[in-house]
Coordinates of C-alpha atoms and ligand atoms in Angstrom, one line a residue:
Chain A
X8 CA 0.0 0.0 0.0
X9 CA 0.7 3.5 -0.8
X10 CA 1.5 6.0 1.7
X11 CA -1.5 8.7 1.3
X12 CA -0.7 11.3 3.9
X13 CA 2.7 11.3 5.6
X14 CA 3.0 13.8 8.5
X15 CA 6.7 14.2 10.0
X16 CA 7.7 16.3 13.5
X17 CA 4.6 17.9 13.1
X18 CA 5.2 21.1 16.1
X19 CA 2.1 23.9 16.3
X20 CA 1.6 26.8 18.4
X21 CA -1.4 28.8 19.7
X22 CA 0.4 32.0 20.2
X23 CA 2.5 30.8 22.8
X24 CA 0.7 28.0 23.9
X25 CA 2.5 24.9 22.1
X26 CA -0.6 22.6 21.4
X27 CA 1.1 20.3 19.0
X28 CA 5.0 19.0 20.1
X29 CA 6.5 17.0 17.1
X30 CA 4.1 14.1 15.9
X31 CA 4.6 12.2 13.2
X32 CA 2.4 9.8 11.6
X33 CA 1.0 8.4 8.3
X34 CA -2.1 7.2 6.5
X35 CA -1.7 4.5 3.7
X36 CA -4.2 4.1 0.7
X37 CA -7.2 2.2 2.0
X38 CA -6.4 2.6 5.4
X39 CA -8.6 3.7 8.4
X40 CA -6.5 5.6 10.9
X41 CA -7.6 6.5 13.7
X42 CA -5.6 9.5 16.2
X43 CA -7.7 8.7 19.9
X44 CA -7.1 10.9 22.6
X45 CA -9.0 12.8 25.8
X46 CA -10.0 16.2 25.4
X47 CA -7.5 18.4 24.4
X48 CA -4.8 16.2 23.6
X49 CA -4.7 17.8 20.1
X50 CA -7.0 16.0 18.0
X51 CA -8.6 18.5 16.2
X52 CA -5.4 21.1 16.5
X53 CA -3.6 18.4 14.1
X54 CA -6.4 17.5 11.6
X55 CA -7.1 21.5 11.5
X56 CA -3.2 21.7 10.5
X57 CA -3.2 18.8 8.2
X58 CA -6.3 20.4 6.5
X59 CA -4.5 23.9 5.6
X60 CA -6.8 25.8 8.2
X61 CA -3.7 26.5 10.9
X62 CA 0.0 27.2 10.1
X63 CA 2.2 24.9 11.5
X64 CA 5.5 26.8 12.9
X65 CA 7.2 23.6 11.8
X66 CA 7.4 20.0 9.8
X67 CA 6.0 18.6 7.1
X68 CA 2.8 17.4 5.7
X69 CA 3.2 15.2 2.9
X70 CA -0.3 14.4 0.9
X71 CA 0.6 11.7 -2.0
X72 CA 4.0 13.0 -1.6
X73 CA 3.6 16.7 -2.1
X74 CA 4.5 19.1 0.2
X75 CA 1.2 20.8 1.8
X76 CA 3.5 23.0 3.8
X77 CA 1.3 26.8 4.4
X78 CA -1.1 25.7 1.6
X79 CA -4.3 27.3 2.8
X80 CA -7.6 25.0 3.1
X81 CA -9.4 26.2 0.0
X82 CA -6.8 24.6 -2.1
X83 CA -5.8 21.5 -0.3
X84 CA -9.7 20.3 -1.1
X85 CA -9.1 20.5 -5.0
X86 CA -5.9 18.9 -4.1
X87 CA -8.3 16.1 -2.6
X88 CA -8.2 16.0 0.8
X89 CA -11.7 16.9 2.5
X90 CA -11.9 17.8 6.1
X91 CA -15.0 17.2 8.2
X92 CA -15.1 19.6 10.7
X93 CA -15.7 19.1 14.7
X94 CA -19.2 20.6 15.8
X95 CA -20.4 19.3 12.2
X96 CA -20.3 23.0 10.9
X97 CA -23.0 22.8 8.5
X98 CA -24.6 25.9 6.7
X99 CA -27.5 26.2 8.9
X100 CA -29.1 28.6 6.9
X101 CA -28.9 26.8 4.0
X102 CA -30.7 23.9 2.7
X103 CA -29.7 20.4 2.8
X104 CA -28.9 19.8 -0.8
X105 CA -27.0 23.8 -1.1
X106 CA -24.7 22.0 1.8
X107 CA -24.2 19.5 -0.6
X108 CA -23.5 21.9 -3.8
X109 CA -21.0 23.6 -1.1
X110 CA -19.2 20.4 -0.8
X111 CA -19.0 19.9 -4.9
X112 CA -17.5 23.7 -4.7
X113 CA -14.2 22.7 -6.0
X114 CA -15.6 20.4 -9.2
X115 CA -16.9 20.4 -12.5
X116 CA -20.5 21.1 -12.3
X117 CA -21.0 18.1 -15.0
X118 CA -20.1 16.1 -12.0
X119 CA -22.7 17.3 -9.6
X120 CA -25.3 14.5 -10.3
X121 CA -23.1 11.3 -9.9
X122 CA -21.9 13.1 -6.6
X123 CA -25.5 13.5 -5.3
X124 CA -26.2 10.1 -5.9
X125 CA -24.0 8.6 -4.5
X126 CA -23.9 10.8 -1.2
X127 CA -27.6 10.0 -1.3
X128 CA -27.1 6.4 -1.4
X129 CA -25.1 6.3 1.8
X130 CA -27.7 8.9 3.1
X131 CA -31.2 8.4 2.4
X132 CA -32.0 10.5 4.8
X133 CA -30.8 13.1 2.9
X134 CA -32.5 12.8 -0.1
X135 CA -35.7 12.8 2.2
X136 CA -34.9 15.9 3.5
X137 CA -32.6 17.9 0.4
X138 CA -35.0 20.5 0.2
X139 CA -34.9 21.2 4.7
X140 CA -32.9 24.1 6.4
X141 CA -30.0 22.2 7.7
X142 CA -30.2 24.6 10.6
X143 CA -33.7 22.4 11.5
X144 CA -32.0 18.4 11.2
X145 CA -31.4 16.7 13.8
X146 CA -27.6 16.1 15.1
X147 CA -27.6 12.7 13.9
X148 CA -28.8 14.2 10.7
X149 CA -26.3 17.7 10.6
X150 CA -23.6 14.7 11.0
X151 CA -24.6 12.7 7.8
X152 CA -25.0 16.1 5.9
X153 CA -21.7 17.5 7.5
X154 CA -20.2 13.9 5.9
X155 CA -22.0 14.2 3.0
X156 CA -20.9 17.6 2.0
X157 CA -17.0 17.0 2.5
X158 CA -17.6 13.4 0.6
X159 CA -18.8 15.4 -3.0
X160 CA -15.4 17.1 -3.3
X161 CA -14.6 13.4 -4.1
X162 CA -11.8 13.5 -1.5
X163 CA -9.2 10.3 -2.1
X164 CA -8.6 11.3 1.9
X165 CA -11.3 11.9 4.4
X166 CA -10.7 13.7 7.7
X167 CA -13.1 13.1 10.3
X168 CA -13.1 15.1 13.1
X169 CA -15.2 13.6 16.3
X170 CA -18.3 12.6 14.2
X171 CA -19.9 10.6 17.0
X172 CA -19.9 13.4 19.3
X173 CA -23.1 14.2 21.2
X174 CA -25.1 11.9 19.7
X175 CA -26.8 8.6 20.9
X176 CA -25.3 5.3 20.4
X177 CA -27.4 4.0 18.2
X178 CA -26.6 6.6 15.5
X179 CA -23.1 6.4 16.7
X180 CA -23.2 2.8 15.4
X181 CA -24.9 4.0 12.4
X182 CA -22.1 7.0 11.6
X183 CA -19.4 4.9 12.3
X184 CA -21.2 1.7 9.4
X185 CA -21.3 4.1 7.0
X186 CA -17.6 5.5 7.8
X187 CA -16.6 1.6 6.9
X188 CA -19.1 1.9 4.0
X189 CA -17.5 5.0 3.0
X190 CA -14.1 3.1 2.9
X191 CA -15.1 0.4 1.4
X192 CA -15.8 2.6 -1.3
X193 CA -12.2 3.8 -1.5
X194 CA -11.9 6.5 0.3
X195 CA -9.1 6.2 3.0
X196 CA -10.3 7.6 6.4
X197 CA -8.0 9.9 9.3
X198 CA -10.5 9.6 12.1
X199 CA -10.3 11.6 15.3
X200 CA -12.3 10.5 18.2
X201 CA -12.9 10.7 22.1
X202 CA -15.0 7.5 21.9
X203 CA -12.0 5.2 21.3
X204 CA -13.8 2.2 21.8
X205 CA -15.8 2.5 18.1
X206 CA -12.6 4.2 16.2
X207 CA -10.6 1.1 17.4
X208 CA -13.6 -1.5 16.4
X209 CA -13.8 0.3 12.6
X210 CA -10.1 1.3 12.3
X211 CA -7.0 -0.6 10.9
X212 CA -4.1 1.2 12.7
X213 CA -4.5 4.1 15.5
X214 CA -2.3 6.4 16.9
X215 CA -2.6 7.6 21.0
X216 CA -2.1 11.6 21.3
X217 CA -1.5 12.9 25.0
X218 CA -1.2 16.3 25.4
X219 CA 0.3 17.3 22.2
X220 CA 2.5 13.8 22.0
X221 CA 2.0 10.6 20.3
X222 CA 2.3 8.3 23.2
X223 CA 1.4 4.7 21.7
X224 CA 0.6 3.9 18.4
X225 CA -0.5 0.7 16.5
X226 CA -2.6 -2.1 15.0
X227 CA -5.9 -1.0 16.1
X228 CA -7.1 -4.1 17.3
X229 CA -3.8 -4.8 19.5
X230 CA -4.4 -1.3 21.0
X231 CA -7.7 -1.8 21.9
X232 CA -6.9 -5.1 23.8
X233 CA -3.6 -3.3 25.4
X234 CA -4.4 -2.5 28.9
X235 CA -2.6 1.0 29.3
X236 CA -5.2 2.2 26.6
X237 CA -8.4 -0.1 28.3
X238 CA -7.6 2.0 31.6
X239 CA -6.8 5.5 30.1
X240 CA -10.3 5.4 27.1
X241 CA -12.2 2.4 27.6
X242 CA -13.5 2.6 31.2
X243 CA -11.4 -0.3 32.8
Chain B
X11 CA -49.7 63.3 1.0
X12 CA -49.8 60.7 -2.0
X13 CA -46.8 62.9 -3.4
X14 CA -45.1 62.8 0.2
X15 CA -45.5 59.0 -0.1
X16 CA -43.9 58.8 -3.5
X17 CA -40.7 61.2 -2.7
X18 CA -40.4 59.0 1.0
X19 CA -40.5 55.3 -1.4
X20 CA -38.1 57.3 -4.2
X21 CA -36.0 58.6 -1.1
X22 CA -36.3 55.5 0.7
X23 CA -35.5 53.7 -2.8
X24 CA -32.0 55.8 -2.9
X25 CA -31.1 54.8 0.9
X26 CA -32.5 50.8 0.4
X27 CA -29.6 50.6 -3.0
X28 CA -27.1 52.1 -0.4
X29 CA -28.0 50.1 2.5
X30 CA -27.8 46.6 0.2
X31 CA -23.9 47.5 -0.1
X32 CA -24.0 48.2 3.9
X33 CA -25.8 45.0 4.6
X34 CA -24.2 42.6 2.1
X35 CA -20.2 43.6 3.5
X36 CA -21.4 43.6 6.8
X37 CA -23.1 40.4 6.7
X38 CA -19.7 38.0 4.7
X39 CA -17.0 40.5 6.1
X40 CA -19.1 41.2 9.5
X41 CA -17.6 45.1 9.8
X42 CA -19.0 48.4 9.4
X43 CA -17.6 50.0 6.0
X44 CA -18.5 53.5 7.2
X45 CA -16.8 54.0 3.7
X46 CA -19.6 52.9 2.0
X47 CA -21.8 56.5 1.8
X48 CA -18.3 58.3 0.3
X49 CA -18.4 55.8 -2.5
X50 CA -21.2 56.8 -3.4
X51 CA -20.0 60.4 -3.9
X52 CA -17.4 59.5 -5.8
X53 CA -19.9 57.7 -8.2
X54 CA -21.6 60.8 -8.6
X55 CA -18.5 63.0 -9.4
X56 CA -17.3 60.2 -11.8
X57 CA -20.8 60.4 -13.4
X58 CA -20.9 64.0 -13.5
X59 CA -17.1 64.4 -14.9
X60 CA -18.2 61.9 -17.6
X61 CA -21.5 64.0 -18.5
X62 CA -20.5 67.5 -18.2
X63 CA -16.9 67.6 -18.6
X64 CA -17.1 64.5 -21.0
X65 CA -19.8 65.5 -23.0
X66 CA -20.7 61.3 -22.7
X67 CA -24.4 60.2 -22.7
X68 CA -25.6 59.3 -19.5
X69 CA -26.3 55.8 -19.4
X70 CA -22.3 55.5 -20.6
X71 CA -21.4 58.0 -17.5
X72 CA -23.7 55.8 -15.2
X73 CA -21.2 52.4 -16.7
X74 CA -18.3 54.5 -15.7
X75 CA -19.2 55.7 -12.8
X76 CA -20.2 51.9 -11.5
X77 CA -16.8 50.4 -13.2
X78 CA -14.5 52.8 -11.3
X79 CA -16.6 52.3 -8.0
X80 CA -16.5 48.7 -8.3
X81 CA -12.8 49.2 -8.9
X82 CA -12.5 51.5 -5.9
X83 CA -14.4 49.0 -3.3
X84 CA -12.1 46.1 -4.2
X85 CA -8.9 48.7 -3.7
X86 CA -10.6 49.9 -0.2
X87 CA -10.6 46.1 1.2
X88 CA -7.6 44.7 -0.6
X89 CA -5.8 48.1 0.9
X90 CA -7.1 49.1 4.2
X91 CA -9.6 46.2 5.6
X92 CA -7.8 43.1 4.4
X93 CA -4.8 43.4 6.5
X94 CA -7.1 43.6 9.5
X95 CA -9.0 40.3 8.9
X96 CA -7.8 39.2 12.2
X97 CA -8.3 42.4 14.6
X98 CA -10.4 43.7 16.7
X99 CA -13.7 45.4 14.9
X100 CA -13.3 48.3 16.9
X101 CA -9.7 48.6 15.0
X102 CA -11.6 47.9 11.6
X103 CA -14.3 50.9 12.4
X104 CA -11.8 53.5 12.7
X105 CA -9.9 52.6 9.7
X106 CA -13.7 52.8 8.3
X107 CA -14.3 56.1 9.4
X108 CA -10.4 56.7 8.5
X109 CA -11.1 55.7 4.8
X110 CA -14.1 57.8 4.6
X111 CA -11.9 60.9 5.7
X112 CA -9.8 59.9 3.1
X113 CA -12.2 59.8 0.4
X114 CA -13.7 62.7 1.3
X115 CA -10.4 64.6 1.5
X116 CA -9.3 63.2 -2.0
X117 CA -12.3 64.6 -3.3
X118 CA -12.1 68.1 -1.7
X119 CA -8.5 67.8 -3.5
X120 CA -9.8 66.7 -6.9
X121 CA -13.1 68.1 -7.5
X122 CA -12.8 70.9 -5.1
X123 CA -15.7 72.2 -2.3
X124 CA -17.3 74.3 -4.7
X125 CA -20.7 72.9 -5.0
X126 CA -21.7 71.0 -8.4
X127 CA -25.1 71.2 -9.9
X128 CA -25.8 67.4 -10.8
X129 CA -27.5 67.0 -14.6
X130 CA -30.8 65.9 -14.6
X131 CA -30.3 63.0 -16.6
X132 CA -33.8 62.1 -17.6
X133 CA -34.6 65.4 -18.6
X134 CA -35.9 64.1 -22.0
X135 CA -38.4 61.6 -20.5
X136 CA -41.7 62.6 -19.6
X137 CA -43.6 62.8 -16.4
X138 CA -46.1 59.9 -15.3
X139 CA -49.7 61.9 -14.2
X140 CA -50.8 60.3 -11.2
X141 CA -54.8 61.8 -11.0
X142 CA -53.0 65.4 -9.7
X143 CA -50.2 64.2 -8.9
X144 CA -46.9 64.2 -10.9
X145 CA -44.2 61.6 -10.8
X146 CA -40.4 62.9 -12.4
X147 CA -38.9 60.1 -14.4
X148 CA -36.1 59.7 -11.5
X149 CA -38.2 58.8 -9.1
X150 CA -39.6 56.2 -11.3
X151 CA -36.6 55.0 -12.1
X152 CA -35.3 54.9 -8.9
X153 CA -37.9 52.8 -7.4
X154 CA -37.4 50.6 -10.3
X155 CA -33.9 49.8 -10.4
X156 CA -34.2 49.4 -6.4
X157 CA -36.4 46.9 -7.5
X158 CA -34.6 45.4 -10.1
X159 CA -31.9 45.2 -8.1
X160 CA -32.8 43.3 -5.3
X161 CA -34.5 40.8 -7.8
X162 CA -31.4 40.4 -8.8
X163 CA -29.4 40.1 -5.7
X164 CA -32.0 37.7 -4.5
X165 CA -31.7 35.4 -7.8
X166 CA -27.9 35.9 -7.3
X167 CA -27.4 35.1 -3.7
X168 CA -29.7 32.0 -3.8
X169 CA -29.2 30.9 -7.4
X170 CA -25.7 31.4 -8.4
X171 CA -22.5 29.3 -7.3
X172 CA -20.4 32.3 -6.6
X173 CA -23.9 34.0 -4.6
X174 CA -24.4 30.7 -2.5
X175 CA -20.7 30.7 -1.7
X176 CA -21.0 34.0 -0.4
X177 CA -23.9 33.3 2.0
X178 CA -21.4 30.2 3.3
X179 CA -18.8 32.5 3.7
X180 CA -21.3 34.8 6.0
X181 CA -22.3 31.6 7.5
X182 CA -18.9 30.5 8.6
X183 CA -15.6 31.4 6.9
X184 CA -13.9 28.3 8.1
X185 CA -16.3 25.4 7.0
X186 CA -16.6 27.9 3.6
X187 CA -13.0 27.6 3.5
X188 CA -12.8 23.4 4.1
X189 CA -15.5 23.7 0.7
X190 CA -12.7 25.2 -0.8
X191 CA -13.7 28.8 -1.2
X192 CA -11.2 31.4 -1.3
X193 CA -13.2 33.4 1.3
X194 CA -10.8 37.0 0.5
X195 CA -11.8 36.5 -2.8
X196 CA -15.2 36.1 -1.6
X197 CA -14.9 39.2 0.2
X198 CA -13.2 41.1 -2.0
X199 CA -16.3 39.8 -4.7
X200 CA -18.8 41.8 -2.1
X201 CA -17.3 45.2 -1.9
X202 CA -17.2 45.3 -5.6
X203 CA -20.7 44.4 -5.9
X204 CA -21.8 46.7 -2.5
X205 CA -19.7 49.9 -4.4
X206 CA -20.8 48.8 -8.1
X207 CA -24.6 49.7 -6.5
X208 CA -23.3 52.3 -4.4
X209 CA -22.2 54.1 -7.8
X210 CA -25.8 53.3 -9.3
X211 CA -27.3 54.9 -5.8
X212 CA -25.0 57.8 -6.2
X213 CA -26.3 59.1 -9.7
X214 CA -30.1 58.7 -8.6
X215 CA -29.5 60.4 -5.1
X216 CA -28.0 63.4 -7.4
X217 CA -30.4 63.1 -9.9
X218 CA -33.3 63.6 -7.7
X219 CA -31.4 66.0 -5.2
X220 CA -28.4 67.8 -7.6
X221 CA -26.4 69.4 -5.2
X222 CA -22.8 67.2 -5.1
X223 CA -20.2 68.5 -2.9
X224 CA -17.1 66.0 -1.1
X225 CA -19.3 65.4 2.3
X226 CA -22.7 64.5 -0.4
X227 CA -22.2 61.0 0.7
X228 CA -22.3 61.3 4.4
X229 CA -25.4 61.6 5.4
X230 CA -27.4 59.3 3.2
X231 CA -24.6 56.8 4.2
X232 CA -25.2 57.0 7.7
X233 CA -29.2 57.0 6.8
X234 CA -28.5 54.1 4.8
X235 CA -26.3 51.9 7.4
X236 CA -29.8 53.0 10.0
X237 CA -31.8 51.4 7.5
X238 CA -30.3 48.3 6.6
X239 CA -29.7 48.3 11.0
X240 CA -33.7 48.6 10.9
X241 CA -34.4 46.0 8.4
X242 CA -32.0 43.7 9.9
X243 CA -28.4 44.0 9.3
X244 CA -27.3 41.1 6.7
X245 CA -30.6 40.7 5.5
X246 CA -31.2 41.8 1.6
X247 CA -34.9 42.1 1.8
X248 CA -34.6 43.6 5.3
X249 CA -32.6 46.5 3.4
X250 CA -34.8 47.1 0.7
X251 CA -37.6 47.5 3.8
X252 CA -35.6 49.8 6.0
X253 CA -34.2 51.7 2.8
X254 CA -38.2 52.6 2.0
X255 CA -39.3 52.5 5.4
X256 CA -37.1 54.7 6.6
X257 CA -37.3 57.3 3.5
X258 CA -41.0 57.4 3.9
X259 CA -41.0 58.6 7.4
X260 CA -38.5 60.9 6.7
X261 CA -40.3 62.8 4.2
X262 CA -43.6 62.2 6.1
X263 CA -41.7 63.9 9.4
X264 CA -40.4 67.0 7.2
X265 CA -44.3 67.3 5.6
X266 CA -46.0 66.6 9.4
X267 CA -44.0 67.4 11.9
X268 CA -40.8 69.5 11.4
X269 CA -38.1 69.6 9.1
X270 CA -35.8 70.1 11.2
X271 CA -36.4 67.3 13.3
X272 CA -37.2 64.5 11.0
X273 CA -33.6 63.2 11.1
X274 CA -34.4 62.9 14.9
X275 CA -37.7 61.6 14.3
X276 CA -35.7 58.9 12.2
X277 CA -33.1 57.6 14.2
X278 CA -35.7 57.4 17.4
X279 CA -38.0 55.1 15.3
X280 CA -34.9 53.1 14.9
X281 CA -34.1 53.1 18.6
X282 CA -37.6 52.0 19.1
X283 CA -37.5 49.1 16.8
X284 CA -34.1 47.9 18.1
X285 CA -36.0 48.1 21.6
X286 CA -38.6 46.0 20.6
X287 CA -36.7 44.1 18.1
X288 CA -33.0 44.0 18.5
X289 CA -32.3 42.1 14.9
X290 CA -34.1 44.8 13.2
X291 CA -37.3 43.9 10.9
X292 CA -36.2 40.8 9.4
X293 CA -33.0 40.0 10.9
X294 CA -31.9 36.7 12.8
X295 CA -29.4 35.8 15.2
X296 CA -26.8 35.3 13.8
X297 CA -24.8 32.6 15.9
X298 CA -21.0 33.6 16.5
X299 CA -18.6 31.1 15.2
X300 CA -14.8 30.6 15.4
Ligands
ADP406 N1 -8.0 28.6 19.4 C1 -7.2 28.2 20.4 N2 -6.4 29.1 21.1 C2 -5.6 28.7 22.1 N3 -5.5 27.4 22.5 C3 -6.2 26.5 21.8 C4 -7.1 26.8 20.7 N4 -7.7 25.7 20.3 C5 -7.2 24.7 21.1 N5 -6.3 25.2 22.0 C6 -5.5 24.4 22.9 O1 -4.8 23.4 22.2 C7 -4.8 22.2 22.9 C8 -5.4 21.1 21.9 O2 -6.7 21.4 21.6 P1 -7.5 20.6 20.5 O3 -6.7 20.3 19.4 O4 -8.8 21.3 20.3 O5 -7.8 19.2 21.4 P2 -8.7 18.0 21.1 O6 -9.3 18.2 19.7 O7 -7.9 16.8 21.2 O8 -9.8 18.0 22.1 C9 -5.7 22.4 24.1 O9 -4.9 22.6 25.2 C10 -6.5 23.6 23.8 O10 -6.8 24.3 25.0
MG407 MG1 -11.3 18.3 19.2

């Protein structure tokens, strides 16, 4: 397998505050990855970085072997690298299916309808609703459109920031089906999450991130059997 | 009073064109562009250069007038509001009110402050005869292209790729930005368009009320930001109403009750409907995000 995303001594700063002290990790083609850590560990400070929306003061991010270095988020979606943003972010004032054209912002209009379709096919629930306010879904529903919308830029990489958050289990179960579905379908997956348990069920590899610092990193299914990580994210 | 109503919806059509440019930077670049009423000045001195020192027919001066404003707004944010993207708003409202200075001073410099008497552009077309009363051609026109112009705006903001992009951007610059929209591009995209009709505003406003001096634009700025505040800051429809609304009770409190205090009688109607209504007519939260 191809290396997709190759990020090396990674180091970002809030001002002074250093959020972000030399990781490195990578994403092969195919791969789910997933970077698990508590609340504030860093989570979304690197996938914000790796997506062009921060400056890192230093490293490199390599996507399919190109620098991103200071390339700013607009064009590291054309270059086909989608972030899904924590807190879903969805237009609210916009409808459902204007979210959607959003996401397609970056291609071909003669694209548009393939896209649709087959966002639509791993959401019905969008097609119910394309013609809603988004600002009136439910979460569950903001987090399928929020997925939906980064997946018609056609990304070959999918960053997924936290998509279970505040929502019940069973849609958690449901979100994290179609993330595998989503996969299956050839798109490689960088998942952030608080609720390891379900990114170490779905994911091939993970990667531990303590307070700025990779602290363990793995086969997902080793690490989710390793007691260090069972007592720090699983409860026990 | 059917005339007063006419002169407060041609008035109040004037102040609506101005406050779209108001309501459209302030609602995808979130700041004040207290620049926005000296724009419109300089439209009208580019118009009236074009006519009367030009000798060029009107509708050519109006082009002009609207291509060098256009110009101007994107120089005004690329120049003096871009580099503040990141400060504090209160830093942004005095390099506002510093542009404006600016404007005004360059045109004291260029055009002088001897007053100019604005050509009546439509002096060839005819009146309309309302039963007694008579409505000029500008104030027909005006209410038309105010009109037009928000049809347009409307089919552009919610029909158009580059128009829904700009509601994203006002939505959230950040997730705009993960679509892949160059949101200073964006911005810049907006000031064009807000001084393109600020141009447009400024030839109808001179039209109807000839005198143009350096400080013309002031005033129906300011009146203009208090309507588009009335109708609901970021709101295009909300514009349009404040814009009339607000030109209406102006000329109804010069005709009624005193002319000098209709600008008071203004400004308390807006303090009343922020009172009652603190998003203005049709304005909505707007929910503050990173
Ligand atoms: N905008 C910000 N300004 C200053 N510090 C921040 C900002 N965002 C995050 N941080 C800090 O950076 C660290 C990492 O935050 P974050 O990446 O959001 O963590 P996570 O996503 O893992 O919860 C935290 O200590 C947090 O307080
Ligand atoms: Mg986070």
């Amino acid at each position: 397998m191809e290396t997709m995303l190759q990020v090396q001594d990674l180091q970002v700063y809030y001002g002074s505050i250093h959020a972000i002290k030399g990781i490195s990790f990578e994403v092969k083609e195919g791969e789910i990855v997933t970077l698990i850590g508590a609340n504030g560990a860093g989570k979304s400070t690197t996938l914000n970085t790796v997506g062009g929306l921060l400056k890192a003061r230093s490293g490199k991010i390599l996507f399919e072997g190109k620098d991103l270095h200071g390339m700013a988020a607009d064009r590291v979606v054309a270059r086909g690298m989608a972030l899904c943003p924590e807190g879903r972010r969805v237009f609210q004032h916009m409808t459902v299916l204007e979210n959607l054209e959003m996401g397609a912002y970056t291609r071909p209009a003669s694209e548009a309808a393939d896209s649709l379709e087959k966002v639509y096919a791993l959401f019905p629930r969008l097609k119910e609703r394309y013609h809603q306010i988004a600002g009136t879904l439910s979460g569950g529903e903001q987090q399928m459109l929020a997925m939906g919308r980064a997946l018609m830029s056609r990304p070959r990489l999918m960053m997924l920031d936290e998509p279970s958050m505040g929502l019940a289990p069973i849609l958690v179960k449901q979100i994290f089906n179609i993330i595998e579905d989503m996969n299956k379908q050839g798109t490689t997956i960088l998942l952030v999450e608080q609720n390891a348990q379900m990114a170490l069920s779905v994911a091939n590899r993970a990667y531990v991130l303590e307070t700025g610092r990779i602290s363990l990193s793995g086969d997902a299914s080793e690490l989710a059997r390793s007691e260090e990580i069972k007592k720090a994210y699983l409860g026990g | 009073m059917l005339a007063n109503l006419i002169n407060g919806i041609s008035l109040g059509s004037v102040y609506a064109i101005i406050a779209l440019g108001y309501t459209m930077v302030y609602g995808i670049a979130k700041m004040l562009n207290f620049a926005h009423g000296d724009v419109i000045m300089v439209g009208a001195y580019v118009a009236f250069c074009a006519i009367t020192g030009l000798g060029w027919p009107p509708i050519l001066a109006v082009l002009a007038s609207v291509a060098v404003c256009t110009v101007l707004g994107i120089i005004i944010e690329g120049l003096a509001y871009k580099p503040l993207r990141n400060a504090t708003s209160l830093a942004v409202l005095i390099t506002a009110i510093g542009v404006s200075y600016f404007l005004q001073n360059a045109a004291l410099l260029i055009w002088t402050s001897n007053t100019k008497v604005f050509p009546n552009i439509f002096a060839d077309l005819p009146a309309l005869q309302l039963g007694s009363t008579q409505v000029a051609p500008v104030t027909l026109i005006t209410v038309l292209a105010n009109i037009v112009i928000m049809l347009a705006l409307t089919f552009f903001t919610s029909k158009t790729k580059m128009g829904k992009a700009m509601r994203a951007v006002s939505e959230d610059k950040g997730a705009a930005t993960l679509m892949g929209i160059n949101v200073n591009r964006t911005i810049s995209m907006t000031f064009a368009i807000g001084s393109g009709l600020a141009a447009i505003a400024g030839v109808l406003l001179c039209t109807a009320y000839p005198t143009l001096m350096p400080t013309t634009g002031a005033m129906p700025g300011i009146k203009a930001f208090t309507a588009a505040v009335f109708g609901g800051i970021g709101s295009i429809p909300g514009a349009m109403l404040g814009g009339v609304l607000l030109g209406v009770i102006e000329i109804f409190g010069k005709a009624y009750i005193s002319t000098q205090l209709s600008d008071a009688i203004v400004f308390a109607v807006l303090i009343i409907v922020l009172l009652v209504k603190p998003t203005g007519l049709l304005g909505r939260k707007v929910r503050e995000k990173v």
